[in-house]
Amino acid sequence: MKTLLVAEYRDGELLNSTYELVAFAQDIGAESAMFLVGSESALPQYDGTLYLADTGKYSEFNPAVHKQLLLDVIAKEQPDMVVFAHSSYGWDLAPRISLALNVAHVSEVVEIKDGVPVAPVCNAKLRRDVKAKTAQMVITLQGGAFGLEDEPSGSPTVVQIDTDATAQVEFCGYEEAEAGGVDLSKADIIVSAGRGIGKPENLAIIEALAKALGGEYGASRPVVDSDWVDHSRQVGTTGQTVSPKLYVACGISGAIQHLAGMKKSEFIVAINTDKDAPIGEVADVLIVADLKEFVPAMTEKINNL
Amino acid sequence: MKILVCIKQVPDMESKFKVNSEGNWYNDTDLAWRMNEYDEYAVEQAVQLKEQAGDADLTVLSIGPDRVKEMMKKALAMGCDRGAHIADDDFFKKDPYEIASVIAEYAKDKEFDLIFTGMQSQDRGSGQVGVLVAEMLGLPSITTIVDFAFDGGQITAKRELEGGIKAIVKTTAPALVTCQLGLNTPRYPTLPNIMKAKRKELLSVPISELLKVEGKQETAKLYFPEKKGGGLVLEGDVGDLTDQLIKILKDKTAVLA
């Protein structure tokens, strides 16, 4: 089995997701080579061949051009599997590659079981084994599903690559996350509100519990998207990654993107009416209750201690 | 200006799912159905573009059994002009490549200036169909957008990246964009618009007229993941639950010390 790992680079730096790809190849006992549109100044710590195109020439985001660079390497390497991170870079580029190669494409793979990729369904409530009908395959890996046990090490054999493909889109730069607000990564205790709070008025009971515990309040994506809570308090892949001593998830079902942002918390309490909610997978304690009753009662008890 | 928005009907994610008798998808009975959340943002953005353009025609397309027409009527009530229903009772057995090829086949001669899709579906979550449609039609595509502006054929979009950073990307129509949560605030259809939607065109064609390829993968088995968490599950009277949790927090954490 031979894999081609598509590394990621942003704002002048190699992204750590690159090492999840390396871990994946090790995990399934596959040979690997790596592809990166990046720069000589930020090479991955990796023993193997690295096909490197320069972002100075080809930009950090340029799908049509990155596609051609990658297809040229695939033609040369003939990998059995082309492996991406399931990320804003990976899910954008991977379908362009699978279509050009005319091969199967499995998204957000969490494991390979007897050679068969496994992917989540319905917010990770279900899983499916996906049978590819082509010998070659493109896959994207769920963030955090694979990880190196040791610090990455090694130095790649760099092969410079070029193309004369033309761009379809113009990348004009980054807009940083809004400054200010709360740095949840420094909080010891976080009480977070999810869609289960139902309406913005109920945020007050979440804030009250956070205050009683001496912590901060956070929120999951749907609550932030509804403008009930400022983006700086969003926990998850597109918000903050936190690891407090106590995380209390109130009415949060546990979308993968949210779990990725909080599952390293030391102790996790979830309050949810659905005892099958995926948040139960990471919670130390799952309280099956209506948060609108439980949270105020809990706040009162704590305040009376 | 011609606009297409592609939407999917999905079960409410809070539903109690059961695996079907073939063991390859979830049972579709006893589920509450709704418009895929990402697609609601796509419909809203398409309607806003139509309103901005003035002289525009907006088609909403969906693939699935007869029940998806209910959801399409909501899109029509939100402001789409016509509906193209591609009838298929076996839609859940189609892979993203087949679904995309059907949409591309439908769209290829219609010269849409803009195509909107959600960035992924809530049930399958592959996130492939939008990009595949664009590639099949030879159009530029921008994925995961949280901001969209259109000015004289020029599209400026912001892609949402990890950690809250956005990438600003420009391209020119015709093009396809895939919509991320939070792109806009999807409108609620008003009663007059719901009534008006009943008179809008909603045509069904069988998928066999548009499906000309074979899938590249299939779901061999669908199942519930093994419970690994093994956390404590507490149920019962709220008063008792609060006492139990306080004891646990005192025993296992230092937060109440």
Short mmCIF file of C-alpha atoms in Angstrom, two decimals, chain A:
data_model
loop_
_atom_site.label_atom_id
_atom_site.label_comp_id
_atom_site.label_asym_id
_atom_site.label_seq_id
_atom_site.Cartn_x
_atom_site.Cartn_y
_atom_site.Cartn_z
CA MET A 1 0.00 0.00 0.00
CA LYS A 2 1.33 3.38 -1.02
CA THR A 3 -0.10 6.71 0.12
CA LEU A 4 0.41 10.27 -1.03
CA LEU A 5 -0.11 12.69 1.85
CA VAL A 6 -1.31 16.20 1.00
CA ALA A 7 0.25 18.46 3.63
CA GLU A 8 -1.21 21.83 4.60
CA TYR A 9 0.33 25.24 4.90
CA ARG A 10 -1.14 28.57 5.94
CA ASP A 11 0.16 32.05 6.48
CA GLY A 12 3.77 30.98 6.09
CA GLU A 13 3.55 27.96 8.38
CA LEU A 14 3.14 24.23 8.03
CA LEU A 15 -0.09 23.11 9.72
CA ASN A 16 -0.01 20.41 12.40
CA SER A 17 -2.72 18.45 10.58
CA THR A 18 0.14 17.36 8.30
CA TYR A 19 1.37 15.05 11.07
CA GLU A 20 -2.05 13.45 11.40
CA LEU A 21 -1.59 12.31 7.80
CA VAL A 22 1.84 10.88 8.68
CA ALA A 23 0.28 9.10 11.68
CA PHE A 24 -2.43 7.69 9.43
CA ALA A 25 0.11 6.20 7.01
CA GLN A 26 2.01 4.65 9.93
CA ASP A 27 -1.22 3.38 11.43
CA ILE A 28 -2.21 1.42 8.33
CA GLY A 29 1.39 0.34 7.67
CA ALA A 30 1.59 2.11 4.32
CA GLU A 31 4.51 3.64 2.47
CA SER A 32 4.17 7.34 1.90
CA ALA A 33 5.32 10.35 -0.05
CA MET A 34 4.21 13.90 0.67
CA PHE A 35 2.91 16.82 -1.41
CA LEU A 36 3.06 20.40 -0.20
CA VAL A 37 2.47 23.82 -1.64
CA GLY A 38 4.57 25.62 0.94
CA SER A 39 8.12 26.81 1.29
CA GLU A 40 11.69 25.67 1.99
CA SER A 41 11.59 27.73 5.18
CA ALA A 42 8.90 25.61 6.85
CA LEU A 43 9.53 22.00 5.84
CA PRO A 44 7.78 19.14 7.62
CA GLN A 45 9.80 16.91 9.95
CA TYR A 46 9.34 13.85 7.81
CA ASP A 47 11.57 11.11 6.40
CA GLY A 48 10.53 10.60 2.81
CA THR A 49 10.08 12.30 -0.52
CA LEU A 50 8.46 15.72 -0.37
CA TYR A 51 7.13 17.16 -3.61
CA LEU A 52 7.28 20.87 -2.94
CA ALA A 53 5.74 23.74 -4.89
CA ASP A 54 6.41 27.30 -3.79
CA THR A 55 3.52 29.38 -2.41
CA GLY A 56 5.36 32.46 -3.65
CA LYS A 57 4.56 31.29 -7.17
CA TYR A 58 1.39 29.32 -6.65
CA SER A 59 -0.31 31.05 -3.69
CA GLU A 60 -1.61 29.40 -0.51
CA PHE A 61 -5.09 29.01 -1.96
CA ASN A 62 -5.40 28.36 -5.65
CA PRO A 63 -7.47 25.22 -6.29
CA ALA A 64 -7.09 24.85 -10.07
CA VAL A 65 -3.32 25.28 -9.92
CA HIS A 66 -2.80 23.14 -6.79
CA LYS A 67 -4.94 20.50 -8.49
CA GLN A 68 -2.63 20.34 -11.50
CA LEU A 69 0.50 20.28 -9.34
CA LEU A 70 -0.95 17.38 -7.35
CA LEU A 71 -2.19 15.46 -10.40
CA ASP A 72 1.32 15.59 -11.88
CA VAL A 73 2.75 14.06 -8.68
CA ILE A 74 0.02 11.41 -8.56
CA ALA A 75 0.84 10.43 -12.17
CA LYS A 76 4.45 9.97 -11.14
CA GLU A 77 3.95 8.26 -7.76
CA GLN A 78 0.87 6.14 -8.59
CA PRO A 79 -0.32 5.98 -4.96
CA ASP A 80 -3.12 3.61 -3.91
CA MET A 81 -4.51 6.32 -1.70
CA VAL A 82 -4.36 10.12 -1.84
CA VAL A 83 -4.84 11.38 1.70
CA PHE A 84 -6.03 14.85 2.78
CA ALA A 85 -7.07 16.35 6.10
CA HIS A 86 -10.84 16.94 6.21
CA SER A 87 -10.25 20.67 6.50
CA SER A 88 -11.03 23.85 4.60
CA TYR A 89 -8.05 23.06 2.34
CA GLY A 90 -8.68 19.31 2.08
CA TRP A 91 -12.42 19.26 1.42
CA ASP A 92 -11.94 21.96 -1.22
CA LEU A 93 -9.16 20.24 -3.16
CA ALA A 94 -9.98 16.53 -2.69
CA PRO A 95 -13.14 16.38 -4.89
CA ARG A 96 -11.28 18.10 -7.73
CA ILE A 97 -8.67 15.35 -7.55
CA SER A 98 -11.04 12.38 -7.24
CA LEU A 99 -13.04 13.59 -10.23
CA ALA A 100 -9.94 14.10 -12.36
CA LEU A 101 -8.70 10.62 -11.40
CA ASN A 102 -12.18 9.13 -11.80
CA VAL A 103 -11.89 7.26 -8.49
CA ALA A 104 -13.80 6.71 -5.23
CA HIS A 105 -13.66 9.46 -2.64
CA VAL A 106 -14.51 8.93 1.01
CA SER A 107 -14.84 12.01 3.24
CA GLU A 108 -14.04 12.42 6.92
CA VAL A 109 -12.60 8.97 7.52
CA VAL A 110 -12.25 8.09 11.22
CA GLU A 111 -10.62 4.68 10.82
CA ILE A 112 -9.64 2.02 8.30
CA LYS A 113 -11.13 -1.33 9.30
CA ASP A 114 -9.82 -4.35 7.37
CA GLY A 115 -8.91 -2.03 4.52
CA VAL A 116 -12.36 -0.40 4.48
CA PRO A 117 -12.74 3.32 5.32
CA VAL A 118 -15.24 4.18 8.05
CA ALA A 119 -17.04 7.56 8.07
CA PRO A 120 -19.53 9.22 10.42
CA VAL A 121 -23.21 9.76 9.49
CA CYS A 122 -25.81 12.07 11.04
CA ASN A 123 -23.56 14.07 13.32
CA ALA A 124 -21.60 10.94 14.36
CA LYS A 125 -24.72 9.23 15.71
CA LEU A 126 -24.13 6.53 13.11
CA ARG A 127 -21.17 5.19 11.18
CA ARG A 128 -20.78 3.56 7.80
CA ASP A 129 -18.28 1.28 6.15
CA VAL A 130 -17.66 2.56 2.64
CA LYS A 131 -16.77 0.13 -0.11
CA ALA A 132 -14.77 1.70 -2.92
CA LYS A 133 -15.39 0.33 -6.41
CA THR A 134 -12.09 1.61 -7.77
CA ALA A 135 -8.59 0.39 -6.87
CA GLN A 136 -7.27 3.89 -6.28
CA MET A 137 -9.00 6.05 -3.69
CA VAL A 138 -9.08 9.62 -2.37
CA ILE A 139 -9.82 10.10 1.32
CA THR A 140 -10.01 12.99 3.79
CA LEU A 141 -9.30 12.31 7.47
CA GLN A 142 -11.40 13.62 10.32
CA GLY A 143 -9.37 16.07 12.44
CA GLY A 144 -7.97 14.39 15.55
CA ALA A 145 -8.84 10.84 14.42
CA PHE A 146 -5.15 10.02 13.93
CA GLY A 147 -2.18 11.35 15.86
CA LEU A 148 1.54 10.68 16.24
CA GLU A 149 2.55 9.13 19.55
CA ASP A 150 5.99 10.73 19.43
CA GLU A 151 7.14 14.17 18.39
CA PRO A 152 7.57 14.34 14.61
CA SER A 153 11.12 13.94 13.38
CA GLY A 154 13.08 13.50 10.18
CA SER A 155 13.99 15.56 7.18
CA PRO A 156 12.47 15.14 3.75
CA THR A 157 14.11 14.64 0.38
CA VAL A 158 12.75 17.67 -1.44
CA VAL A 159 11.71 17.48 -5.09
CA GLN A 160 10.72 20.89 -6.48
CA ILE A 161 7.68 20.86 -8.74
CA ASP A 162 6.13 23.37 -11.12
CA THR A 163 3.16 23.81 -13.42
CA ASP A 164 1.86 26.26 -15.97
CA ALA A 165 -1.81 25.70 -15.07
CA THR A 166 -3.92 28.86 -14.85
CA ALA A 167 -5.88 30.06 -11.84
CA GLN A 168 -9.68 30.26 -11.68
CA VAL A 169 -9.87 32.25 -8.47
CA GLU A 170 -7.81 35.01 -6.91
CA PHE A 171 -6.73 34.70 -3.27
CA CYS A 172 -6.62 38.21 -1.75
CA GLY A 173 -5.37 37.48 1.78
CA TYR A 174 -6.61 36.57 5.23
CA GLU A 175 -8.95 38.26 7.64
CA GLU A 176 -7.98 37.47 11.22
CA ALA A 177 -10.54 36.42 13.81
CA GLU A 178 -12.11 39.40 15.54
CA ALA A 179 -9.81 40.69 18.25
CA GLY A 180 -10.96 41.36 21.78
CA GLY A 181 -13.53 39.43 23.72
CA VAL A 182 -12.76 36.58 26.03
CA ASP A 183 -9.78 34.22 25.94
CA LEU A 184 -11.55 31.01 26.92
CA SER A 185 -8.33 29.02 26.62
CA LYS A 186 -7.25 30.58 29.94
CA ALA A 187 -10.46 29.71 31.83
CA ASP A 188 -10.40 26.87 34.40
CA ILE A 189 -14.14 26.39 34.26
CA ILE A 190 -16.35 26.83 31.21
CA VAL A 191 -20.11 26.43 31.03
CA SER A 192 -21.25 26.31 27.41
CA ALA A 193 -24.64 26.81 25.83
CA GLY A 194 -25.81 24.86 22.79
CA ARG A 195 -28.84 24.89 20.56
CA GLY A 196 -30.76 23.19 23.40
CA ILE A 197 -31.09 26.50 25.23
CA GLY A 198 -33.88 27.22 22.75
CA LYS A 199 -33.97 31.00 22.95
CA PRO A 200 -31.52 33.80 23.77
CA GLU A 201 -33.32 34.66 27.03
CA ASN A 202 -32.14 31.32 28.44
CA LEU A 203 -28.51 32.36 28.11
CA ALA A 204 -28.89 34.08 31.48
CA ILE A 205 -29.17 30.73 33.31
CA ILE A 206 -25.94 29.53 31.63
CA GLU A 207 -24.14 32.74 32.63
CA ALA A 208 -25.46 32.38 36.18
CA LEU A 209 -24.09 28.83 36.51
CA ALA A 210 -20.73 29.92 35.08
CA LYS A 211 -20.64 32.74 37.63
CA ALA A 212 -21.60 30.43 40.53
CA LEU A 213 -18.74 28.11 39.55
CA GLY A 214 -16.34 31.02 39.12
CA GLY A 215 -15.86 30.37 35.43
CA GLU A 216 -16.63 31.76 31.98
CA TYR A 217 -19.47 30.92 29.66
CA GLY A 218 -19.00 29.70 26.11
CA ALA A 219 -21.23 28.53 23.29
CA SER A 220 -21.45 26.14 20.39
CA ARG A 221 -21.63 27.27 16.80
CA PRO A 222 -25.42 27.47 16.28
CA VAL A 223 -25.74 29.81 19.27
CA VAL A 224 -23.01 32.08 17.90
CA ASP A 225 -24.45 31.95 14.37
CA SER A 226 -27.78 33.10 15.80
CA ASP A 227 -25.94 36.15 17.21
CA TRP A 228 -26.96 35.23 20.78
CA VAL A 229 -23.32 35.08 21.86
CA ASP A 230 -20.18 36.83 20.60
CA HIS A 231 -17.90 34.79 18.32
CA SER A 232 -15.02 35.11 20.79
CA ARG A 233 -16.91 32.71 23.07
CA GLN A 234 -17.34 30.00 20.41
CA VAL A 235 -15.80 26.64 21.29
CA GLY A 236 -14.87 24.30 18.43
CA THR A 237 -12.87 23.96 15.24
CA THR A 238 -13.79 27.39 13.93
CA GLY A 239 -13.68 29.00 17.37
CA GLN A 240 -11.46 28.36 20.37
CA THR A 241 -9.87 25.12 21.48
CA VAL A 242 -10.12 24.79 25.25
CA SER A 243 -8.96 22.37 27.95
CA PRO A 244 -10.35 23.65 31.28
CA LYS A 245 -10.50 21.69 34.55
CA LEU A 246 -14.29 21.52 34.17
CA TYR A 247 -16.39 21.85 31.04
CA VAL A 248 -20.18 21.86 31.38
CA ALA A 249 -21.98 21.37 28.05
CA CYS A 250 -25.60 22.52 28.31
CA GLY A 251 -27.88 21.47 25.46
CA ILE A 252 -24.96 20.70 23.17
CA SER A 253 -25.50 17.59 21.07
CA GLY A 254 -21.80 17.21 20.33
CA ALA A 255 -21.09 17.92 16.67
CA ILE A 256 -17.60 16.73 15.70
CA GLN A 257 -16.46 20.32 15.25
CA HIS A 258 -17.49 21.15 18.81
CA LEU A 259 -15.96 18.01 20.33
CA ALA A 260 -12.65 18.79 18.63
CA GLY A 261 -12.55 22.07 20.55
CA MET A 262 -13.27 20.74 24.06
CA LYS A 263 -12.64 17.01 24.38
CA LYS A 264 -9.28 17.57 26.10
CA SER A 265 -11.02 19.18 29.08
CA GLU A 266 -10.08 17.44 32.35
CA PHE A 267 -13.67 16.77 33.45
CA ILE A 268 -16.73 17.03 31.25
CA VAL A 269 -20.34 17.25 32.40
CA ALA A 270 -23.08 17.23 29.76
CA ILE A 271 -26.70 18.16 30.33
CA ASN A 272 -28.96 16.95 27.55
CA THR A 273 -32.48 15.61 27.10
CA ASP A 274 -31.18 13.08 24.53
CA LYS A 275 -29.15 10.40 26.25
CA ASP A 276 -27.89 9.14 22.87
CA ALA A 277 -26.41 12.56 21.98
CA PRO A 278 -22.79 12.21 20.76
CA ILE A 279 -21.64 14.53 23.59
CA GLY A 280 -22.14 11.45 25.82
CA GLU A 281 -19.09 9.87 24.13
CA VAL A 282 -16.72 12.38 25.70
CA ALA A 283 -18.65 13.29 28.87
CA ASP A 284 -17.56 11.93 32.25
CA VAL A 285 -21.10 12.54 33.46
CA LEU A 286 -24.19 12.86 31.29
CA ILE A 287 -27.19 14.32 33.10
CA VAL A 288 -30.36 13.43 31.22
CA ALA A 289 -32.54 16.42 32.02
CA ASP A 290 -34.05 19.61 30.66
CA LEU A 291 -31.34 22.21 31.14
CA LYS A 292 -33.96 24.90 31.80
CA GLU A 293 -34.87 23.05 35.00
CA PHE A 294 -31.55 21.51 35.92
CA VAL A 295 -29.20 24.47 35.40
CA PRO A 296 -31.02 26.99 37.64
CA ALA A 297 -31.44 24.29 40.33
CA MET A 298 -27.74 23.48 40.15
CA THR A 299 -26.80 27.18 40.35
CA GLU A 300 -28.94 27.62 43.44
CA LYS A 301 -27.39 24.59 45.18
CA ILE A 302 -23.86 25.80 44.43
CA ASN A 303 -24.63 29.31 45.65
CA ASN A 304 -25.95 27.82 48.92
CA LEU A 305 -22.88 25.63 49.56
#
